[in-house]
Short mmCIF file of C-alpha atoms in Angstrom, two decimals:
data_model
loop_
_atom_site.label_atom_id
_atom_site.label_comp_id
_atom_site.label_asym_id
_atom_site.label_seq_id
_atom_site.Cartn_x
_atom_site.Cartn_y
_atom_site.Cartn_z
CA MET A 1 6.65 13.71 52.77
CA GLY A 2 9.18 13.67 49.94
CA ILE A 3 12.13 16.02 49.91
CA LEU A 4 12.21 16.18 46.09
CA SER A 5 9.64 17.51 43.63
CA ILE A 6 7.22 15.29 41.73
CA LYS A 7 8.95 16.29 38.50
CA ALA A 8 12.34 15.15 39.81
CA THR A 9 11.03 11.74 40.81
CA CYS A 10 8.51 11.01 38.05
CA ASN A 11 9.22 8.65 35.16
CA THR A 12 7.59 10.56 32.31
CA HIS A 13 10.72 11.87 30.58
CA GLY A 14 10.77 8.98 28.12
CA GLN A 15 14.39 8.07 28.80
CA ASP A 16 13.40 4.40 29.14
CA SER A 17 12.15 4.30 25.54
CA SER A 18 13.93 1.87 23.22
CA TYR A 19 14.96 4.94 21.23
CA PHE A 20 17.13 6.16 24.11
CA LEU A 21 18.09 2.68 25.33
CA GLY A 22 19.72 2.02 21.96
CA TRP A 23 21.84 5.13 22.45
CA GLU A 24 22.92 3.88 25.87
CA ALA A 25 23.99 0.55 24.38
CA TYR A 26 26.03 2.36 21.73
CA GLU A 27 27.70 4.66 24.25
CA LYS A 28 28.86 1.67 26.28
CA ASN A 29 30.41 0.00 23.24
CA PRO A 30 30.88 2.50 20.37
CA TYR A 31 32.20 1.27 17.05
CA HIS A 32 35.57 2.55 15.87
CA GLU A 33 37.16 1.19 12.71
CA VAL A 34 40.55 0.85 14.45
CA LYS A 35 40.09 1.05 18.22
CA ASN A 36 36.85 -0.97 18.48
CA PRO A 37 35.91 -2.66 15.17
CA ASN A 38 33.48 -5.00 16.94
CA GLY A 39 31.56 -2.19 18.63
CA ILE A 40 28.00 -1.02 18.00
CA ILE A 41 27.49 1.17 14.92
CA GLN A 42 25.29 4.18 15.64
CA MET A 43 22.47 4.36 13.09
CA GLY A 44 19.91 5.71 15.54
CA LEU A 45 21.17 9.29 15.59
CA ALA A 46 19.98 11.83 12.99
CA GLU A 47 23.16 13.86 12.62
CA ASN A 48 24.45 15.32 9.38
CA GLN A 49 28.22 14.91 9.14
CA LEU A 50 28.46 14.80 5.36
CA SER A 51 29.32 18.46 4.70
CA PHE A 52 31.47 19.51 7.65
CA ASN A 53 34.41 20.21 5.35
CA LEU A 54 32.43 22.95 3.59
CA ILE A 55 31.85 24.82 6.85
CA GLU A 56 35.43 24.21 8.02
CA SER A 57 36.72 25.59 4.74
CA TRP A 58 34.57 28.73 5.15
CA LEU A 59 35.86 29.26 8.70
CA ALA A 60 39.46 28.95 7.51
CA LYS A 61 38.83 31.57 4.83
CA ASN A 62 37.01 33.90 7.22
CA PRO A 63 39.18 34.09 10.33
CA GLU A 64 37.61 37.36 11.49
CA ALA A 65 34.34 35.65 12.33
CA ALA A 66 35.95 32.75 14.17
CA ASN A 67 38.33 35.09 16.02
CA PHE A 68 35.52 37.45 17.05
CA GLU A 69 36.89 40.38 15.10
CA ARG A 70 35.24 43.21 13.21
CA GLU A 71 37.27 45.30 10.76
CA GLY A 72 40.46 43.97 12.32
CA GLN A 73 39.48 44.85 15.88
CA SER A 74 38.60 42.33 18.59
CA ILE A 75 34.99 42.42 19.77
CA PHE A 76 35.49 39.66 22.33
CA ARG A 77 34.54 41.88 25.26
CA GLU A 78 31.41 43.08 23.48
CA LEU A 79 30.27 39.52 22.90
CA ALA A 80 31.28 38.34 26.37
CA LEU A 81 28.91 40.74 28.15
CA PHE A 82 25.15 40.33 28.65
CA GLN A 83 23.06 40.62 25.50
CA ASP A 84 19.41 41.45 24.97
CA TYR A 85 17.55 38.12 24.86
CA HIS A 86 15.87 39.26 21.66
CA GLY A 87 19.17 38.26 20.02
CA LEU A 88 21.70 40.02 17.79
CA PRO A 89 19.85 41.87 14.99
CA SER A 90 22.49 40.82 12.47
CA PHE A 91 21.92 37.16 13.28
CA LYS A 92 18.12 37.39 13.14
CA ASN A 93 18.31 39.13 9.77
CA ALA A 94 20.71 36.49 8.43
CA MET A 95 18.55 33.65 9.77
CA ALA A 96 15.37 35.08 8.24
CA ASP A 97 17.11 35.42 4.85
CA PHE A 98 18.50 31.88 5.08
CA MET A 99 15.07 30.43 5.89
CA SER A 100 13.68 32.18 2.83
CA GLU A 101 16.54 30.95 0.64
CA ASN A 102 15.95 27.44 1.94
CA ARG A 103 12.42 27.69 0.55
CA GLY A 104 13.48 28.93 -2.87
CA ASN A 105 12.65 32.54 -1.89
CA ARG A 106 9.00 31.74 -2.53
CA VAL A 107 8.19 33.23 0.88
CA SER A 108 9.92 35.78 3.07
CA PHE A 109 10.34 35.96 6.84
CA ASP A 110 10.19 39.04 9.04
CA PRO A 111 13.07 39.04 11.57
CA LYS A 112 10.77 40.78 14.08
CA LYS A 113 8.62 37.63 14.16
CA LEU A 114 11.57 35.36 14.93
CA VAL A 115 12.25 34.10 18.46
CA LEU A 116 15.69 32.58 19.09
CA THR A 117 15.89 29.40 21.16
CA ALA A 118 18.54 26.89 22.21
CA GLY A 119 17.67 24.41 19.48
CA ALA A 120 14.38 23.07 18.12
CA THR A 121 13.82 21.13 21.36
CA SER A 122 13.51 24.40 23.23
CA ALA A 123 11.44 25.95 20.42
CA ASN A 124 8.83 23.19 20.48
CA GLU A 125 8.57 23.19 24.27
CA THR A 126 8.28 26.99 24.36
CA LEU A 127 5.42 26.85 21.85
CA MET A 128 3.65 24.29 24.04
CA PHE A 129 3.93 26.68 27.00
CA CYS A 130 2.54 29.49 24.83
CA LEU A 131 -0.32 27.62 23.18
CA ALA A 132 -1.61 25.06 25.70
CA ASP A 133 -2.19 24.55 29.39
CA PRO A 134 -1.44 21.34 31.35
CA GLY A 135 -3.96 18.66 30.47
CA GLU A 136 -4.72 20.07 27.01
CA ALA A 137 -3.64 18.21 23.89
CA PHE A 138 -1.88 18.43 20.54
CA LEU A 139 -2.52 15.95 17.72
CA LEU A 140 0.56 14.39 16.07
CA PRO A 141 0.58 12.16 12.98
CA THR A 142 2.26 8.80 13.48
CA PRO A 143 4.96 7.73 13.26
CA TYR A 144 6.59 10.70 14.98
CA TYR A 145 9.98 11.64 16.46
CA PRO A 146 10.35 9.78 19.81
CA GLY A 147 11.81 12.85 21.49
CA PHE A 148 8.45 14.64 21.22
CA ASP A 149 7.21 12.64 24.20
CA ARG A 150 9.87 14.47 26.19
CA ASP A 151 9.97 17.83 24.39
CA LEU A 152 6.24 18.49 24.28
CA LYS A 153 4.97 16.78 27.43
CA TRP A 154 7.50 16.34 30.21
CA ARG A 155 7.66 19.84 31.69
CA THR A 156 4.55 21.37 30.10
CA GLY A 157 1.94 18.79 31.12
CA VAL A 158 0.53 18.87 27.58
CA GLU A 159 -0.83 15.58 26.21
CA ILE A 160 -0.23 14.01 22.78
CA VAL A 161 -3.02 12.28 20.87
CA PRO A 162 -1.82 10.33 17.81
CA ILE A 163 -3.20 10.81 14.31
CA GLN A 164 -3.00 7.21 13.14
CA CYS A 165 -1.36 6.99 9.71
CA THR A 166 -0.69 3.66 7.99
CA SER A 167 1.51 2.08 5.35
CA ALA A 168 -1.57 1.53 3.16
CA ASN A 169 -1.09 5.04 1.73
CA GLY A 170 2.54 5.65 2.63
CA PHE A 171 1.70 7.04 6.09
CA ARG A 172 0.01 10.11 4.59
CA ILE A 173 -2.31 12.30 6.68
CA THR A 174 -5.96 11.75 5.78
CA LYS A 175 -9.07 13.73 6.67
CA SER A 176 -10.59 10.71 8.40
CA ALA A 177 -7.46 10.18 10.53
CA LEU A 178 -7.56 13.82 11.64
CA GLU A 179 -11.22 13.62 12.60
CA GLU A 180 -10.73 10.31 14.40
CA ALA A 181 -7.85 11.71 16.47
CA TYR A 182 -9.95 14.75 17.39
CA LYS A 183 -12.82 12.47 18.49
CA GLN A 184 -10.40 10.32 20.48
CA ALA A 185 -9.20 13.40 22.36
CA GLN A 186 -12.77 14.37 23.13
CA MET A 187 -13.47 10.87 24.47
CA LEU A 188 -10.49 11.32 26.78
CA ASN A 189 -11.88 14.71 27.89
CA LEU A 190 -8.87 16.48 26.39
CA LYS A 191 -9.23 19.92 24.85
CA VAL A 192 -7.36 19.95 21.53
CA LYS A 193 -5.26 23.08 21.08
CA GLY A 194 -3.54 22.18 17.83
CA VAL A 195 -1.76 19.86 15.42
CA LEU A 196 2.02 19.49 15.18
CA ILE A 197 3.69 18.03 12.10
CA THR A 198 7.29 17.57 11.00
CA ASN A 199 7.85 18.55 7.38
CA PRO A 200 9.92 16.83 6.05
CA SER A 201 8.87 13.97 8.28
CA ASN A 202 11.02 12.47 10.99
CA PRO A 203 11.12 9.41 10.83
CA LEU A 204 9.64 8.89 7.34
CA GLY A 205 12.02 11.08 5.33
CA THR A 206 9.13 12.32 3.17
CA THR A 207 7.89 15.84 2.44
CA THR A 208 4.33 16.80 3.27
CA THR A 209 2.31 17.24 0.09
CA ARG A 210 0.37 20.36 -0.88
CA THR A 211 -2.81 18.30 -0.57
CA GLU A 212 -1.97 17.38 3.02
CA LEU A 213 -1.05 20.96 3.92
CA ASN A 214 -4.34 22.25 2.51
CA ARG A 215 -6.14 19.53 4.44
CA LEU A 216 -4.37 20.52 7.66
CA LEU A 217 -5.09 24.22 7.21
CA ASP A 218 -8.76 23.51 6.53
CA PHE A 219 -8.89 21.30 9.63
CA VAL A 220 -7.29 23.80 12.04
CA SER A 221 -9.41 26.57 10.54
CA ARG A 222 -12.65 24.65 11.18
CA LYS A 223 -11.61 23.59 14.67
CA ASN A 224 -10.19 27.03 15.56
CA ILE A 225 -6.90 25.49 16.73
CA HIS A 226 -3.17 25.94 16.06
CA LEU A 227 -0.83 24.31 13.54
CA ILE A 228 2.87 23.93 14.30
CA SER A 229 5.08 22.95 11.37
CA ASP A 230 8.49 21.72 12.51
CA GLU A 231 10.57 22.35 9.38
CA ILE A 232 13.96 21.47 10.84
CA TYR A 233 14.75 19.20 7.85
CA SER A 234 13.64 21.67 5.14
CA GLY A 235 17.13 21.94 3.64
CA THR A 236 17.68 18.18 3.39
CA VAL A 237 15.26 17.56 0.49
CA PHE A 238 17.48 15.84 -2.07
CA THR A 239 15.05 14.81 -4.81
CA SER A 240 11.55 15.56 -6.09
CA PRO A 241 8.95 16.31 -4.98
CA GLY A 242 10.39 19.48 -3.52
CA PHE A 243 9.77 20.99 -0.11
CA ILE A 244 6.59 23.03 0.40
CA SER A 245 6.45 25.14 3.53
CA VAL A 246 3.13 25.76 5.22
CA MET A 247 3.95 29.46 4.76
CA GLU A 248 3.76 28.96 0.99
CA VAL A 249 0.30 27.42 1.23
CA LEU A 250 -0.90 30.27 3.44
CA LYS A 251 0.30 32.65 0.74
CA GLU A 252 -1.34 30.64 -2.06
CA LYS A 253 -4.65 30.53 -0.19
CA LYS A 254 -4.42 34.28 0.49
CA LEU A 255 -4.58 33.63 4.23
CA GLU A 256 -1.72 35.96 5.15
CA ASN A 257 -2.62 38.48 7.87
CA THR A 258 -5.73 36.51 8.84
CA ASP A 259 -6.75 34.85 12.10
CA VAL A 260 -5.74 31.50 10.60
CA SER A 261 -2.22 32.73 9.86
CA LYS A 262 -1.88 33.85 13.48
CA ARG A 263 -2.45 30.23 14.53
CA VAL A 264 0.26 28.84 12.22
CA HIS A 265 3.75 28.64 13.72
CA ILE A 266 7.06 27.36 12.32
CA VAL A 267 9.96 25.74 14.16
CA TYR A 268 13.39 25.69 12.54
CA SER A 269 16.98 24.95 13.52
CA LEU A 270 20.46 24.69 12.05
CA SER A 271 20.99 21.27 13.63
CA LYS A 272 20.12 19.20 10.55
CA ASP A 273 20.66 21.36 7.46
CA LEU A 274 24.06 22.64 8.62
CA GLY A 275 24.81 19.71 10.92
CA LEU A 276 25.27 21.94 13.98
CA PRO A 277 23.24 20.43 16.86
CA GLY A 278 26.02 21.27 19.30
CA PHE A 279 25.64 24.98 18.50
CA ARG A 280 22.09 24.91 19.91
CA VAL A 281 20.45 27.20 17.36
CA GLY A 282 16.69 27.11 16.97
CA VAL A 283 13.93 29.55 16.09
CA ILE A 284 10.20 30.02 16.42
CA TYR A 285 8.42 31.98 13.68
CA SER A 286 4.92 33.21 14.42
CA ASN A 287 2.52 35.79 12.99
CA ASP A 288 0.93 36.23 16.41
CA ASP A 289 2.48 39.19 18.23
CA ILE A 290 1.39 37.85 21.62
CA VAL A 291 3.05 34.48 20.96
CA VAL A 292 6.24 36.21 19.80
CA ALA A 293 6.30 38.41 22.92
CA ALA A 294 5.64 35.53 25.31
CA ALA A 295 8.11 33.18 23.60
CA THR A 296 10.78 35.89 23.64
CA LYS A 297 10.38 36.27 27.40
CA MET A 298 10.59 32.49 27.84
CA SER A 299 13.69 32.32 25.63
CA SER A 300 15.71 33.87 28.45
CA PHE A 301 15.81 30.34 29.94
CA GLY A 302 17.56 28.95 26.87
CA LEU A 303 19.54 31.55 24.96
CA ILE A 304 21.94 31.12 22.05
CA SER A 305 25.36 32.47 23.02
CA SER A 306 26.35 35.80 21.49
CA GLN A 307 29.55 34.22 20.18
CA THR A 308 27.57 31.59 18.28
CA GLN A 309 25.21 34.21 16.87
CA TYR A 310 28.14 36.35 15.69
CA VAL A 311 29.94 33.54 13.87
CA LEU A 312 26.79 32.19 12.22
CA SER A 313 25.48 35.62 11.21
CA ALA A 314 28.69 36.05 9.18
CA LEU A 315 28.41 32.57 7.66
CA LEU A 316 24.70 32.85 6.78
CA SER A 317 25.21 36.33 5.31
CA ASP A 318 27.64 34.90 2.76
CA LYS A 319 25.11 34.19 0.01
CA ASN A 320 27.61 32.45 -2.26
CA PHE A 321 28.44 30.05 0.55
CA THR A 322 24.84 29.29 1.55
CA LYS A 323 23.76 28.73 -2.06
CA ASN A 324 26.63 26.34 -2.79
CA TYR A 325 26.33 24.63 0.59
CA LEU A 326 22.63 23.82 0.25
CA LYS A 327 23.13 22.42 -3.26
CA GLU A 328 26.20 20.33 -2.42
CA ASN A 329 24.78 19.05 0.86
CA GLN A 330 21.65 17.80 -0.92
CA ILE A 331 23.79 16.00 -3.52
CA ARG A 332 25.76 14.26 -0.76
CA LEU A 333 22.61 13.30 1.11
CA LYS A 334 21.10 11.76 -2.02
CA ASN A 335 24.25 9.76 -2.73
CA ARG A 336 24.38 8.42 0.81
CA HIS A 337 20.63 7.71 0.88
CA ASP A 338 20.91 5.75 -2.38
CA LYS A 339 23.81 3.69 -1.02
CA LEU A 340 21.81 2.68 2.04
CA VAL A 341 18.67 1.85 0.04
CA SER A 342 20.52 -0.20 -2.58
CA GLY A 343 22.53 -1.97 0.12
CA LEU A 344 19.37 -2.93 2.00
CA GLU A 345 17.62 -4.03 -1.19
CA ALA A 346 20.55 -6.35 -1.91
CA VAL A 347 19.70 -8.31 1.23
CA GLY A 348 15.92 -8.25 0.65
CA ILE A 349 15.05 -5.29 2.89
CA GLU A 350 13.05 -2.42 1.44
CA CYS A 351 12.38 1.16 2.49
CA LEU A 352 9.52 3.60 2.21
CA LYS A 353 10.19 5.77 -0.84
CA SER A 354 11.64 8.98 0.59
CA ASN A 355 13.10 12.25 -0.66
CA ALA A 356 14.47 14.05 2.41
CA GLY A 357 16.01 13.74 5.84
CA LEU A 358 18.98 11.91 7.29
CA PHE A 359 17.35 8.48 7.57
CA CYS A 360 15.18 5.86 5.89
CA TRP A 361 11.97 4.25 7.14
CA VAL A 362 12.87 0.60 6.74
CA ASP A 363 10.44 -2.29 6.35
CA MET A 364 11.59 -5.36 8.28
CA ARG A 365 8.16 -6.89 8.80
CA HIS A 366 9.22 -10.05 6.98
CA LEU A 367 11.94 -10.63 9.60
CA LEU A 368 9.52 -10.65 12.54
CA ARG A 369 8.77 -13.91 14.32
CA SER A 370 5.15 -12.77 14.55
CA ASN A 371 3.16 -9.67 13.67
CA THR A 372 3.47 -8.17 17.15
CA PHE A 373 5.33 -5.37 18.86
CA GLU A 374 6.90 -7.96 21.16
CA ALA A 375 8.45 -9.56 18.08
CA GLU A 376 9.60 -6.12 16.89
CA ILE A 377 11.46 -5.46 20.14
CA GLU A 378 12.90 -8.99 20.00
CA LEU A 379 14.24 -8.28 16.50
CA TRP A 380 15.50 -4.87 17.58
CA LYS A 381 17.45 -6.39 20.49
CA LYS A 382 19.08 -8.89 18.13
CA ILE A 383 20.13 -6.12 15.77
CA VAL A 384 21.52 -3.98 18.60
CA TYR A 385 23.24 -6.64 20.71
CA GLU A 386 24.08 -9.37 18.17
CA VAL A 387 24.46 -7.54 14.86
CA LYS A 388 25.71 -4.52 16.83
CA ILE A 389 23.87 -1.80 14.96
CA ASN A 390 21.68 0.68 16.81
CA ILE A 391 18.49 1.55 14.92
CA SER A 392 15.16 2.87 16.20
CA PRO A 393 12.14 0.53 16.31
CA GLY A 394 8.88 1.86 14.94
CA SER A 395 7.15 1.37 18.27
CA SER A 396 9.41 4.07 19.77
CA CYS A 397 7.98 6.36 17.07
CA HIS A 398 4.42 5.28 17.95
CA CYS A 399 3.95 3.50 14.63
CA ASN A 400 0.84 1.32 14.83
CA GLU A 401 2.32 -1.40 12.59
CA PRO A 402 5.12 -3.61 13.99
CA GLY A 403 8.22 -4.18 11.90
CA TRP A 404 9.22 -0.70 10.74
CA PHE A 405 12.55 0.86 11.80
CA ARG A 406 14.25 4.24 11.38
CA VAL A 407 17.81 3.84 10.09
CA CYS A 408 20.10 6.90 9.91
CA PHE A 409 22.77 7.23 7.22
CA ALA A 410 24.42 10.67 7.47
CA ASN A 411 26.22 10.43 10.82
CA MET A 412 29.02 8.10 9.71
CA SER A 413 31.64 7.56 7.05
CA GLU A 414 30.87 5.63 3.89
CA GLU A 415 33.25 2.90 5.08
CA THR A 416 31.27 2.50 8.32
CA LEU A 417 28.05 2.25 6.34
CA LYS A 418 29.58 -0.58 4.30
CA VAL A 419 30.48 -2.43 7.52
CA ALA A 420 26.90 -2.00 8.77
CA LEU A 421 25.45 -3.39 5.54
CA ILE A 422 27.81 -6.39 5.66
CA ARG A 423 26.68 -7.11 9.21
CA LEU A 424 23.02 -6.90 8.20
CA LYS A 425 23.59 -9.23 5.26
CA MET A 426 25.21 -11.82 7.52
CA PHE A 427 22.29 -11.52 9.92
CA VAL A 428 19.60 -11.88 7.25
CA ASP A 429 21.39 -14.72 5.45
CA GLY A 430 22.41 -16.59 8.59
CA PRO A 431 20.17 -19.65 9.21
CA SER A 432 20.37 -19.33 12.99
CA SER A 433 19.60 -15.62 13.03
CA THR A 434 16.59 -15.24 10.76
CA THR A 435 13.12 -15.67 12.18
CA ARG A 436 11.72 -17.07 8.93
CA SER A 437 13.11 -19.63 6.54
CA GLN A 438 14.80 -18.39 3.39
CA SER A 439 12.07 -19.99 1.27
CA GLU A 440 9.35 -18.01 3.04
CA HIS A 441 11.50 -14.88 2.87
CA GLN A 442 11.72 -15.26 -0.92
CA ARG A 443 7.99 -15.99 -1.13
CA LEU A 444 7.12 -12.78 0.73
CA LYS A 445 9.58 -10.56 -1.14
CA PRO A 446 7.55 -10.13 -4.38
CA LEU A 447 4.39 -9.59 -2.30
CA ARG A 448 6.06 -6.75 -0.38
CA LYS A 449 7.24 -5.21 -3.63
CA MET A 450 3.73 -5.35 -5.04
CA LYS A 451 2.26 -3.66 -1.97
CA VAL A 452 4.84 -0.89 -2.02
CA SER A 453 4.36 -0.32 -5.75
CA ASN A 454 0.59 -0.20 -5.35
CA TRP A 455 0.54 2.50 -2.69
CA VAL A 456 3.20 4.54 -4.49
CA LEU A 457 1.08 4.54 -7.64
CA ARG A 458 -2.10 5.40 -5.72
CA LEU A 459 -0.31 8.14 -3.81
CA SER A 460 1.22 9.74 -6.89
CA PHE A 461 -2.25 9.97 -8.45
CA GLN A 462 -4.20 11.00 -5.35
CA ASP A 463 -1.79 13.74 -4.32
CA ARG A 464 -1.89 15.59 -7.63
CA GLU A 465 -3.61 18.91 -7.55
CA PRO A 466 -6.92 19.02 -9.50
CA GLU A 467 -5.44 21.12 -12.29
CA GLU A 468 -2.71 18.51 -12.81
CA ARG A 469 -5.08 15.58 -13.40
#
């Protein structure tokens, strides 16, 4: 008879995934331009460090917030004591306004329908506890964020069934893929409780189209299930097409205040748009009063500190700051994205065309020894341990095609990015390191370009709304 719980001794957390193993390798030998120039460069972490100076400048100009003062008087003791786990009203109001601003004020959010959580990780897990029982399932389009295997499943007992998306159409969600995933769940005797998407997508860096959102809403309406839209990257969209929230489509379809709207839930956080993952700020937004009430009770296990709420309520209430920040941050993200893409193209590596996020979905299929996931992991190990760059293999994101990798670009300096690109060039050009000859590499390059161009053209036509054709 064991003296520890099954949960404590099980191996279902996902920590042994290549996604997390790459982090471990980096932490043992982190790159530093002076102290450790031969270390591993971290390109497997989706952090936004490009606009810290804007927030630091605001804090310097607004010492009252940082010093926990109100009208010149200290409120330290007030903030230090227990707070209602519903959260500070001033912060919830500011967060609701910021979420609306982030969506061009095309939709509004009711602070009473917001639940505060310690980051999006907590928000997603809390929604699983609210919407599904152990052994029931959510459908997720592939490729998806590797951490979902931990966030959605580990403590809740909920299962994930993949919606298989492919590079043939740019990994877009199709009606047939949705139906096939639903049938697969039924074959496994799993009751499907909903669909969860990330919009913009992690790891693709693409926004979900209006066509896809309509398709998803029709699907969950017919199946009488939930839709969770994780919109944690909504403020990182740096070029067209713009971001469309599922809330906008509900409004357009006149589905507000209907049973369908009660089964649509949004997850958001300040971890990506403001680059504040260490502040642990996440929210759930739901039109279902029962979900809001239950999630609020559960939030007592992962609260946002009152001090954090106070500082950020002041920052988010400064409309001049938030407007300028969102605009400038998107400009910086685009510049950095373009540098990575052009640098990769210079060495014959291409990316999925993207318009958002802190990463690129990179096509390295031509560098594989064979078209297998074993070859993908072999290539990944070479890049991590020989080239000394940590990136995330597509298999960790449950991609069903070997050879794709997620490469992050916003968590480092521009100088570090240049070092990473030099290392990759040496790896690709080196005769002992490549898995294909240079002649075959050159032969495949125009073919890859043709395939990418073809699906981009098809996608741009197929995803137009009928009135635009």
